[in-house]
mmCIF file of C-alpha atoms in Angstrom:
data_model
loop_
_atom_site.group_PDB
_atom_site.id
_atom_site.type_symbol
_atom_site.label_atom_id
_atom_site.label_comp_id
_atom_site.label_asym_id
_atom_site.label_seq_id
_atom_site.Cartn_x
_atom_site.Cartn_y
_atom_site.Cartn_z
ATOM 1 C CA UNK N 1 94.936 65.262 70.205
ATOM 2 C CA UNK N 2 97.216 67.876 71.612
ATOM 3 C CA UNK N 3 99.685 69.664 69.374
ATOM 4 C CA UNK N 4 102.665 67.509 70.735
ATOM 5 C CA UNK N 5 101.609 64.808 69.693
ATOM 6 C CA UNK N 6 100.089 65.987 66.328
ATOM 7 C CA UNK N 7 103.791 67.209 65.320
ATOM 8 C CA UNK N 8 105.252 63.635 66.632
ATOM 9 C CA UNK N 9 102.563 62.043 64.183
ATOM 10 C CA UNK N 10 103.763 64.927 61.028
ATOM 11 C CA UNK N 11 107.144 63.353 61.087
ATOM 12 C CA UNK N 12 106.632 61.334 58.468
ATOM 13 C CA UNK N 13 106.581 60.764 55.124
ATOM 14 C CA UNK N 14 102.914 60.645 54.466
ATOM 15 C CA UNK N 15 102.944 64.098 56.687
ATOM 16 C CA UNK N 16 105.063 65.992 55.152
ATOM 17 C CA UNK N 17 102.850 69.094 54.243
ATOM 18 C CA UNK N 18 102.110 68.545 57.981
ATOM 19 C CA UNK N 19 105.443 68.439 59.481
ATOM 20 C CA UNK N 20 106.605 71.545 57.289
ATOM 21 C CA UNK N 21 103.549 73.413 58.735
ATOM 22 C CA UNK N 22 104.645 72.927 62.210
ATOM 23 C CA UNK N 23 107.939 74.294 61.179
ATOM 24 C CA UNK N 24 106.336 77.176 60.008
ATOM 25 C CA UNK N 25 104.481 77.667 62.931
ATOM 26 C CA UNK N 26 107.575 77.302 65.177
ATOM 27 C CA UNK N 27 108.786 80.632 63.286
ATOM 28 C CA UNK N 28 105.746 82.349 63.741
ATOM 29 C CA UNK N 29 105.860 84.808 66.940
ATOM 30 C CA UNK N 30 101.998 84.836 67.282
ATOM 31 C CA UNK N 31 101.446 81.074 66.999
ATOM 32 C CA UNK N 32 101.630 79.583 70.795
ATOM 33 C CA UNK N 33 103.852 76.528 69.251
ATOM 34 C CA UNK N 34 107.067 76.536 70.301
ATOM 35 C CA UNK N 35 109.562 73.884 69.042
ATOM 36 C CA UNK N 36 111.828 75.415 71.717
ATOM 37 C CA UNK N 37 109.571 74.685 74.401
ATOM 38 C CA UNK N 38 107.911 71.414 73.334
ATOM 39 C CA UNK N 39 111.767 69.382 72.540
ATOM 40 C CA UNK N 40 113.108 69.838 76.370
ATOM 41 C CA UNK N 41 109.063 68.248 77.565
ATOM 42 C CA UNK N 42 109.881 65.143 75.045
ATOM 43 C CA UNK N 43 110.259 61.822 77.393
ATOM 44 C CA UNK N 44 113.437 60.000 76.546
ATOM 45 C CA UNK N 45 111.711 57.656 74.142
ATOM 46 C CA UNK N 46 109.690 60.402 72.922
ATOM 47 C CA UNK N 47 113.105 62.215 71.824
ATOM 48 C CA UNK N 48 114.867 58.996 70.299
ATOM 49 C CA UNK N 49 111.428 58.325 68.501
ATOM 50 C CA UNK N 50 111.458 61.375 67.342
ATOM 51 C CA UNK N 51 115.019 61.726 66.000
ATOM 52 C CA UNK N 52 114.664 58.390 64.150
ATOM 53 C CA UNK N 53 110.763 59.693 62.615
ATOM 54 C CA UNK N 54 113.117 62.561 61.381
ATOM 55 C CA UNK N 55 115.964 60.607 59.846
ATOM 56 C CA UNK N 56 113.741 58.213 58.692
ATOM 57 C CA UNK N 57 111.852 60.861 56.792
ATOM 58 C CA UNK N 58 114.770 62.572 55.535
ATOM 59 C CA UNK N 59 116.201 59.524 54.149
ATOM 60 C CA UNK N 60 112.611 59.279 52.194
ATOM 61 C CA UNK N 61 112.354 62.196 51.196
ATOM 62 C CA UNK N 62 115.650 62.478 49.591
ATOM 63 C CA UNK N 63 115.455 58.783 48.098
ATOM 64 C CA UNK N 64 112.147 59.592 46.339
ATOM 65 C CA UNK N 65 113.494 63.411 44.923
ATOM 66 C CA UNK N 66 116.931 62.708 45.169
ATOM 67 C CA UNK N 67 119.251 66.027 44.927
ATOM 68 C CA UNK N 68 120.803 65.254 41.414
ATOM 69 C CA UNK N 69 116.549 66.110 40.294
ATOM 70 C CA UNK N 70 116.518 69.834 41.813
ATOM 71 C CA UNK N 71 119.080 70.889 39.295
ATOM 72 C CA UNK N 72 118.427 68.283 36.180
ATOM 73 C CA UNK N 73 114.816 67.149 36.120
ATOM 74 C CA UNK N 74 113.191 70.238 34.759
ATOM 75 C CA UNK N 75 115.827 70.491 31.956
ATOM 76 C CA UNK N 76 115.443 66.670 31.028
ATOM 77 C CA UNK N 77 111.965 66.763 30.781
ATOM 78 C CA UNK N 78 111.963 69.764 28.480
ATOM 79 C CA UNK N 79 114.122 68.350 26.121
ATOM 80 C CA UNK N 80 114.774 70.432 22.928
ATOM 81 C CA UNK N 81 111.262 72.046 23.181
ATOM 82 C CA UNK N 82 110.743 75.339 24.082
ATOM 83 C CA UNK N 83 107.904 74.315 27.115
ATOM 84 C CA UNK N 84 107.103 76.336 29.941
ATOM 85 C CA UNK N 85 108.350 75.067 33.664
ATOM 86 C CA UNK N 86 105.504 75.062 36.112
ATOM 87 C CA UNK N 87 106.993 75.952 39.413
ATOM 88 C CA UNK N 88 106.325 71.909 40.351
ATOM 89 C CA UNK N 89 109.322 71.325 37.941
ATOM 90 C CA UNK N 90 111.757 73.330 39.571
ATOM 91 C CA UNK N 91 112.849 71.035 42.445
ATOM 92 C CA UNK N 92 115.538 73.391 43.524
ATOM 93 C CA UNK N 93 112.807 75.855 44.699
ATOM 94 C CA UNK N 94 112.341 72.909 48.041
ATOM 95 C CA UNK N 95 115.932 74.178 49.252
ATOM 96 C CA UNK N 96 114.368 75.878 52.359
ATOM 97 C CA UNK N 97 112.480 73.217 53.673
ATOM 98 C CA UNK N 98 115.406 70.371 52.888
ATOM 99 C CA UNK N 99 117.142 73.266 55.087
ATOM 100 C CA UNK N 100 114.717 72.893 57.813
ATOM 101 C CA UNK N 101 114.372 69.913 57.373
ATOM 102 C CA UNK N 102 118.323 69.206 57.829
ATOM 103 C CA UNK N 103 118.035 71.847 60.886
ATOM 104 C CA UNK N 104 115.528 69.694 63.054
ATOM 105 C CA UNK N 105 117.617 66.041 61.871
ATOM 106 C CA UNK N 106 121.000 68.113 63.016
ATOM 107 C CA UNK N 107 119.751 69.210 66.262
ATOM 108 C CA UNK N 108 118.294 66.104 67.007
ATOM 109 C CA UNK N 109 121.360 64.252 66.247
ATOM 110 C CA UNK N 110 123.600 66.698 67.948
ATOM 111 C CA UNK N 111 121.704 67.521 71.151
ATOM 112 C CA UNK N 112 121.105 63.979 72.410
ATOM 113 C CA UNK N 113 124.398 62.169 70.759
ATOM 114 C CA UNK N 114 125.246 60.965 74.398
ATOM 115 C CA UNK N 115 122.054 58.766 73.731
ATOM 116 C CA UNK N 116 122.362 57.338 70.434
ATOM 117 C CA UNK N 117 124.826 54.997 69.252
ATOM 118 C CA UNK N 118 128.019 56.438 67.861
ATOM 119 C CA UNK N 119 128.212 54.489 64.679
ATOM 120 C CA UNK N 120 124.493 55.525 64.152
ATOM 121 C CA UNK N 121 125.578 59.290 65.095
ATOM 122 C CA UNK N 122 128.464 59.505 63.164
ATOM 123 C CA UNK N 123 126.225 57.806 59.984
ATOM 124 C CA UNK N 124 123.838 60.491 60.492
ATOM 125 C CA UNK N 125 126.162 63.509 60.741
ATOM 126 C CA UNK N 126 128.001 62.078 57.450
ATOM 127 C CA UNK N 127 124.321 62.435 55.681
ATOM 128 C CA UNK N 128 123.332 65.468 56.718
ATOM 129 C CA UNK N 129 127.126 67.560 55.889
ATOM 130 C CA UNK N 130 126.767 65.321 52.281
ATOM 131 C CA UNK N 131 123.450 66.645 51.664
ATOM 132 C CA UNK N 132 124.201 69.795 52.845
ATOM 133 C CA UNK N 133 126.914 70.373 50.505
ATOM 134 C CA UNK N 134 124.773 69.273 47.957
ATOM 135 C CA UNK N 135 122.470 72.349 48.628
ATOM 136 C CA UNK N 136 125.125 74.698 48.518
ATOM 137 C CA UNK N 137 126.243 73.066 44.995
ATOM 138 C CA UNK N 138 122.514 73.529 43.736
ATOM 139 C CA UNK N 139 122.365 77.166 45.032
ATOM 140 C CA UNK N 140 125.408 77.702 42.832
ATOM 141 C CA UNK N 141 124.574 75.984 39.779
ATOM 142 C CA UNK N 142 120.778 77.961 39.788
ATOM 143 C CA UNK N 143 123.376 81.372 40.179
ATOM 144 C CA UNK N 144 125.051 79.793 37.073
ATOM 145 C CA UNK N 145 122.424 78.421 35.163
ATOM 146 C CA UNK N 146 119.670 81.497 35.485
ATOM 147 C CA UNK N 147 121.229 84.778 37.711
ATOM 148 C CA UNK N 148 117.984 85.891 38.718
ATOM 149 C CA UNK N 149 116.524 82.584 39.953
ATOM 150 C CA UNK N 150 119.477 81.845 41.622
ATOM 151 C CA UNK N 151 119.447 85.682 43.629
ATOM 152 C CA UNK N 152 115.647 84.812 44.382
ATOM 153 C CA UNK N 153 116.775 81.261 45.851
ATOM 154 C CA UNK N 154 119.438 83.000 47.797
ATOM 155 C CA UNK N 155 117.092 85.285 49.680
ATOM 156 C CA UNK N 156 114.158 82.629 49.863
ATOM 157 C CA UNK N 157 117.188 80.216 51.529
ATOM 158 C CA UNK N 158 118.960 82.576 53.739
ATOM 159 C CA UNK N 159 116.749 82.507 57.003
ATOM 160 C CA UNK N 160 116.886 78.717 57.119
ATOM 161 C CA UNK N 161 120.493 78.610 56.196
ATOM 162 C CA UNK N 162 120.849 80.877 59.391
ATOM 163 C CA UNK N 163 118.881 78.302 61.099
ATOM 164 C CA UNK N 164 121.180 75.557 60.082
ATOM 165 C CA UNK N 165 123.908 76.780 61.379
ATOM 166 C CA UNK N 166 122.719 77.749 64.365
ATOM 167 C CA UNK N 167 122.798 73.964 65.407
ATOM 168 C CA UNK N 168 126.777 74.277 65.357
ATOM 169 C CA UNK N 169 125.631 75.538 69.248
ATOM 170 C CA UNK N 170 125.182 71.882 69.985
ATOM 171 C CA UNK N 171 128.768 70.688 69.210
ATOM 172 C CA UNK N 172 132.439 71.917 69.481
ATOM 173 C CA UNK N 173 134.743 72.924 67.172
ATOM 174 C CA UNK N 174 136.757 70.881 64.679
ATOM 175 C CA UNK N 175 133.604 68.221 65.187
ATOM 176 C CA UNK N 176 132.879 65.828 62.289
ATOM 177 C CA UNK N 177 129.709 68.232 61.617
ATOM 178 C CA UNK N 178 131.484 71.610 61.894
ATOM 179 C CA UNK N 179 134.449 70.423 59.428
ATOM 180 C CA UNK N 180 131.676 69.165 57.039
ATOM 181 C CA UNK N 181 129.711 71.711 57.404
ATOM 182 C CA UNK N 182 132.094 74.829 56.973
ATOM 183 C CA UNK N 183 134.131 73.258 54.487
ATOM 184 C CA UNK N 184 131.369 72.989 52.175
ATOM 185 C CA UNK N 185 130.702 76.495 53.074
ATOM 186 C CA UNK N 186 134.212 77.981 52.860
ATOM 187 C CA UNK N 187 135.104 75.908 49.708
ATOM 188 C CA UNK N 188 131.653 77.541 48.200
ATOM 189 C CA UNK N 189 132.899 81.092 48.771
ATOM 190 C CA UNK N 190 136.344 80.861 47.715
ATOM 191 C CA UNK N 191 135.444 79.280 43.791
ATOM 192 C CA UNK N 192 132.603 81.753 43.679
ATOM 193 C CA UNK N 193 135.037 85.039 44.615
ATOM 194 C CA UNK N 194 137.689 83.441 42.682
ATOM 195 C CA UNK N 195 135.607 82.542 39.627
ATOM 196 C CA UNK N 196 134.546 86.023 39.414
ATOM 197 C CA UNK N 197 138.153 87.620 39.789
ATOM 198 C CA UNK N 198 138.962 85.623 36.711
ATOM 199 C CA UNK N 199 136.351 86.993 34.437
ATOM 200 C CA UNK N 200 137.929 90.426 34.866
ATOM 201 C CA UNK N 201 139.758 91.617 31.990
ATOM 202 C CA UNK N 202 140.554 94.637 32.750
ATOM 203 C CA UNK N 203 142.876 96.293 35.425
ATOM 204 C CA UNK N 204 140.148 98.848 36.373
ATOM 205 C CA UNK N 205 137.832 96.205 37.215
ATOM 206 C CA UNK N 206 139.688 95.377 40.416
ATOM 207 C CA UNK N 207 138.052 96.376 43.274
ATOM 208 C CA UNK N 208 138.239 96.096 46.895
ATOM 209 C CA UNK N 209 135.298 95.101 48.259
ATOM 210 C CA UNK N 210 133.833 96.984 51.235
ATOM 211 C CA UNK N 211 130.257 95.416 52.269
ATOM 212 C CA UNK N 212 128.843 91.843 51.675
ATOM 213 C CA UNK N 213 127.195 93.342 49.115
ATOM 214 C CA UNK N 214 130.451 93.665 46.947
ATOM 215 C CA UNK N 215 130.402 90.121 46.420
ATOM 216 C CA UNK N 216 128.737 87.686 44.074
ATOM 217 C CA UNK N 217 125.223 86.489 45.523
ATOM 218 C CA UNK N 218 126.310 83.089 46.735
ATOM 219 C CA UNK N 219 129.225 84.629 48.967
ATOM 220 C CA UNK N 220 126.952 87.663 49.808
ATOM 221 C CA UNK N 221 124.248 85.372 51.233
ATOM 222 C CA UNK N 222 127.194 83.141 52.903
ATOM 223 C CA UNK N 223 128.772 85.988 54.547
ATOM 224 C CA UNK N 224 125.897 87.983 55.516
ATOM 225 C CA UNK N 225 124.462 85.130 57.127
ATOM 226 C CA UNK N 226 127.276 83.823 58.711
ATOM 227 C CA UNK N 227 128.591 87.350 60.061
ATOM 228 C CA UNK N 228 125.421 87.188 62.140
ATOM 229 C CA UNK N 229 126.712 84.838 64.817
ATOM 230 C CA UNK N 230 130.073 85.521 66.421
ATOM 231 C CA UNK N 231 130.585 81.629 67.114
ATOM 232 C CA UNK N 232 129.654 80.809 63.866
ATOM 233 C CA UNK N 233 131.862 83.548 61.800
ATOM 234 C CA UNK N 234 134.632 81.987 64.190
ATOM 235 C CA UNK N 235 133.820 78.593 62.750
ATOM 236 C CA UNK N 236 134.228 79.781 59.376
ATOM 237 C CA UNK N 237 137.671 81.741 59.985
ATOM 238 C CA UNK N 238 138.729 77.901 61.364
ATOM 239 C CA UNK N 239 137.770 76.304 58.515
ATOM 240 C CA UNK N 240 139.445 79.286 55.934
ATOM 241 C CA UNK N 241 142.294 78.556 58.142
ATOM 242 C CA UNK N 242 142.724 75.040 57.966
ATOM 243 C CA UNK N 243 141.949 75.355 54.075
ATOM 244 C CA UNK N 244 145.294 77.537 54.096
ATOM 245 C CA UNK N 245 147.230 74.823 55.960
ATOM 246 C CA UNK N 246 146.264 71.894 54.045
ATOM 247 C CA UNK N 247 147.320 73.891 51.105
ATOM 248 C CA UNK N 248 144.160 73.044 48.797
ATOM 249 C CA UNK N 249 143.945 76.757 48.106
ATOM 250 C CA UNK N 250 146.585 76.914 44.835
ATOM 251 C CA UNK N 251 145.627 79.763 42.665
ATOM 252 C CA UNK N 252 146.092 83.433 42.998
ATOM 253 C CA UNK N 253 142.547 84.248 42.355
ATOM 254 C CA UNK N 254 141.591 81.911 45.209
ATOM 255 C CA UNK N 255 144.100 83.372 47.454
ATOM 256 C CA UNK N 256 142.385 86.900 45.851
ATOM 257 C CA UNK N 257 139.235 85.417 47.611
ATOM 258 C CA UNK N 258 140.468 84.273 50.511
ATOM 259 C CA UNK N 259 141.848 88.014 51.104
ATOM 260 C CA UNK N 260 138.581 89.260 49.929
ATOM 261 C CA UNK N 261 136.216 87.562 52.613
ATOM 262 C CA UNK N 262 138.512 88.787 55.609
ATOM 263 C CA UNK N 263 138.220 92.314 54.339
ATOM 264 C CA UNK N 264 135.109 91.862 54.771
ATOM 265 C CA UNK N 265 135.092 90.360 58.056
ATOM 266 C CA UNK N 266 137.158 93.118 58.997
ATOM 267 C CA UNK N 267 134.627 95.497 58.790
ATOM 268 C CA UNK N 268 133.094 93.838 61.976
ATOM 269 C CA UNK N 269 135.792 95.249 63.783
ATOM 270 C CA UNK N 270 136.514 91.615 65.481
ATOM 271 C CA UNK N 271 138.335 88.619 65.472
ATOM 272 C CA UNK N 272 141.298 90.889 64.918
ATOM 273 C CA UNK N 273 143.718 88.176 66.095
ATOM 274 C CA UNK N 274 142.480 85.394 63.659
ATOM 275 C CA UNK N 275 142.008 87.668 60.591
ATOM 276 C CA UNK N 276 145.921 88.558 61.380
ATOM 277 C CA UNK N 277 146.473 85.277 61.552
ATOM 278 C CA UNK N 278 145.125 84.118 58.358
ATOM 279 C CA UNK N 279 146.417 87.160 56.933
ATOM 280 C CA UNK N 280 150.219 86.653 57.507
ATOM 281 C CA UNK N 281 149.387 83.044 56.342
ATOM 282 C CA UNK N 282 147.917 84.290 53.284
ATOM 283 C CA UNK N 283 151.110 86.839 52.355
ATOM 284 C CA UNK N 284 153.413 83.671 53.245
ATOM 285 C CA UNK N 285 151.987 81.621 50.607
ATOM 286 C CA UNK N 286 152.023 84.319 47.690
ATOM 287 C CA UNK N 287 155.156 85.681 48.648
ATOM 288 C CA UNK N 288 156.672 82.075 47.984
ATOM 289 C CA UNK N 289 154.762 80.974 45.150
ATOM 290 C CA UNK N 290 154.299 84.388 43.225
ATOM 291 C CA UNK N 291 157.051 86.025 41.869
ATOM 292 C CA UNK N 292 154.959 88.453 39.405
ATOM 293 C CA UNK N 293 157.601 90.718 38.437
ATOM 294 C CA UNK N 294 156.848 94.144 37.340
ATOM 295 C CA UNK N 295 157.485 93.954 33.827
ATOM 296 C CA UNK N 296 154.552 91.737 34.295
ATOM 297 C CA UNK N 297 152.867 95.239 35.050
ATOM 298 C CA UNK N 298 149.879 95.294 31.692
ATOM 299 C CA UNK N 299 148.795 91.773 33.214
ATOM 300 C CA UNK N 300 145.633 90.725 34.943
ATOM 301 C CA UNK N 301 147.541 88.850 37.576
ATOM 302 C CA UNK N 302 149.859 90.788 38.831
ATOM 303 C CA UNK N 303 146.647 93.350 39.366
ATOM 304 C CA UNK N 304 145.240 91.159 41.080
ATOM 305 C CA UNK N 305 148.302 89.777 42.763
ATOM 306 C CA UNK N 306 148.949 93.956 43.943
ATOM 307 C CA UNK N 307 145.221 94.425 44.821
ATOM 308 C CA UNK N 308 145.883 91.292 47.382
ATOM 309 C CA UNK N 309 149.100 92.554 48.797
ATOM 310 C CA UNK N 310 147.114 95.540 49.687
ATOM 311 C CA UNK N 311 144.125 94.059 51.001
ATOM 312 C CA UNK N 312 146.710 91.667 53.474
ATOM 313 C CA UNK N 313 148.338 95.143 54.521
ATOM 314 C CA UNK N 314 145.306 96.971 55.143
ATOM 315 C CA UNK N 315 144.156 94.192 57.341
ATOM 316 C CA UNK N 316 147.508 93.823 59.064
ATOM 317 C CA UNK N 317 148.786 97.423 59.818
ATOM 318 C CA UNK N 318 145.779 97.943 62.389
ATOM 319 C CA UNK N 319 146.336 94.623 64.015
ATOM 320 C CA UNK N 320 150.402 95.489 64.308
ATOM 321 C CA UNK N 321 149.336 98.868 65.941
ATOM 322 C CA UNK N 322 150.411 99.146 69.964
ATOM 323 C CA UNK N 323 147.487 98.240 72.257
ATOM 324 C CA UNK N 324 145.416 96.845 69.389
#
């Protein structure tokens, strides 16, 4: 049986070891098995057969170990006694292979929409963005729940969050898939920044950060991954954008965050006309709903009201520069 038709065969759910084996395969370099390669030879049927072996199997998969069991099923099952948690236990630690797994459903879905029916395609892209932000809650809550777990889930997840979101190359912006997508994402790195500016509790603790490794692991592995593709980073900016618009960002620490994650984006010396943009949006909004005075001067939030108003200036005196 040739290897084409082996992986058509893995896409299911009594293949699952099988179908995550090709996947690994695919990222090998030495292995001759290319997914890239093998997709475009698919026949027609072969393609729609195999986007509906993949939805099919996703829908499975997630029915049988539904999401709400990566974060609560090993602590249920402990109870009140003080048991050891075999790695089988800790569902969360699948969240690279749902990843993959969401990757080759996405690009699927998204590559040969034109095909499919668009009640069907719009069903499937509403599945994958609600799954996907429940990944990016479970990353978070393993952060929360046990720091070190959660870093080690971060780095174990970051390649096939990269993945992911390469698939945005299949559709255009403000698509149901890129609004679900980067909202979950953007939404993610504001409350984690903004969480973390409101533990501090001291003036000297404000800091501007300088490198995605300034920021709490969730954002860290957010930004670092999504600073790797110029369309995708653009993508983000949108959604940060439209986040400031729709006015859902209402806290100074999340406007703190906001200002944080295009200092760091600044660093990539690009997208200097979007980061102004955002930036002048950002000063807009504190300027009218902020009046820390300064006999306010002892308190957290006008620190961290100040460190922001420096931050926005930093970002925009370069941009307001002649022949920037």
């Amino acid at each position: 049986m040739s290897k084409r038709k082996q992986f058509l065969e893995s896409v299911h759910h009594e293949h699952v070891q099988d179908f995550l084996d090709f996947i690994r395969l695919h990222k090998d370099g030495a292995d001759p098995f290319d997914l890239a390669e093998v997709l475009p030879e698919l026949q027609r049927s072969q393609r729609q057969e195999l986007w509906e072996r993949q939805l099919k199997l996703l829908q499975h998969s997630l029915t049988a170990h539904p999401p709400e069991r990566w974060i609560t099923g090993a602590e249920e099952d402990a109870g009140d006694m003080e048991v050891e948690i075999s790695e089988e236990q800790k569902g969360y630690m699948c969240t690279p292979h749902v990843l993959a797994l969401l990757t080759e459903v996405a690009q699927g879905c998204l590559s040969h929409k034109a095909e499919t029916q668009e009640d069907q395609s719009s069903l499937t892209i509403r599945i994958l963005t609600n799954i996907f932000q429940k990944v990016v809650e479970i990353i978070a809550h393993r952060l929360r729940k046990d720091k070190e777990e959660g870093q080690e889930l971060c780095c174990s997840s970051e390649e096939a969050l990269y993945d992911f979101l390469l698939v945005t190359k299949f559709t255009t912006e403000r698509s149901e898939f890129i609004t679900g997508v980067f909202s979950s994402l953007s939404a993610a790195v504001i409350i984690d920044i903004s969480r973390t500016l409101q533990k501090i509790s001291h003036v000297e603790e404000m800091l501007t950060p300088e490198t995605v490794n300034d920021l709490p692991p969730l954002s860290n592995t957010i930004l670092k991954v999504t600073l790797k593709s110029p369309a995708v980073t653009m993508f983000f900016l949108s959604e940060i954008s439209s986040s400031i618009e729709s006015e859902v960002i209402d806290s100074i620490t999340q406007w703190a965050a906001v200002t944080h994650i295009l200092t760091i984006i600044k660093q990539s010396d690009a997208f200097i006309v979007e980061l102004k943009e955002i930036a002048l949006s950002v000063r807009r909004q504190i300027q009218r709903h902020y009046n820390i005075t300064a006999e306010n001067s002892a308190n957290i939030q006008r620190s961290i009201y100040e460190s922001t108003v420096r931050m926005l200036n930093d970002i925009l005196n370069p941009c307001q520069q002649p022949n920037s």
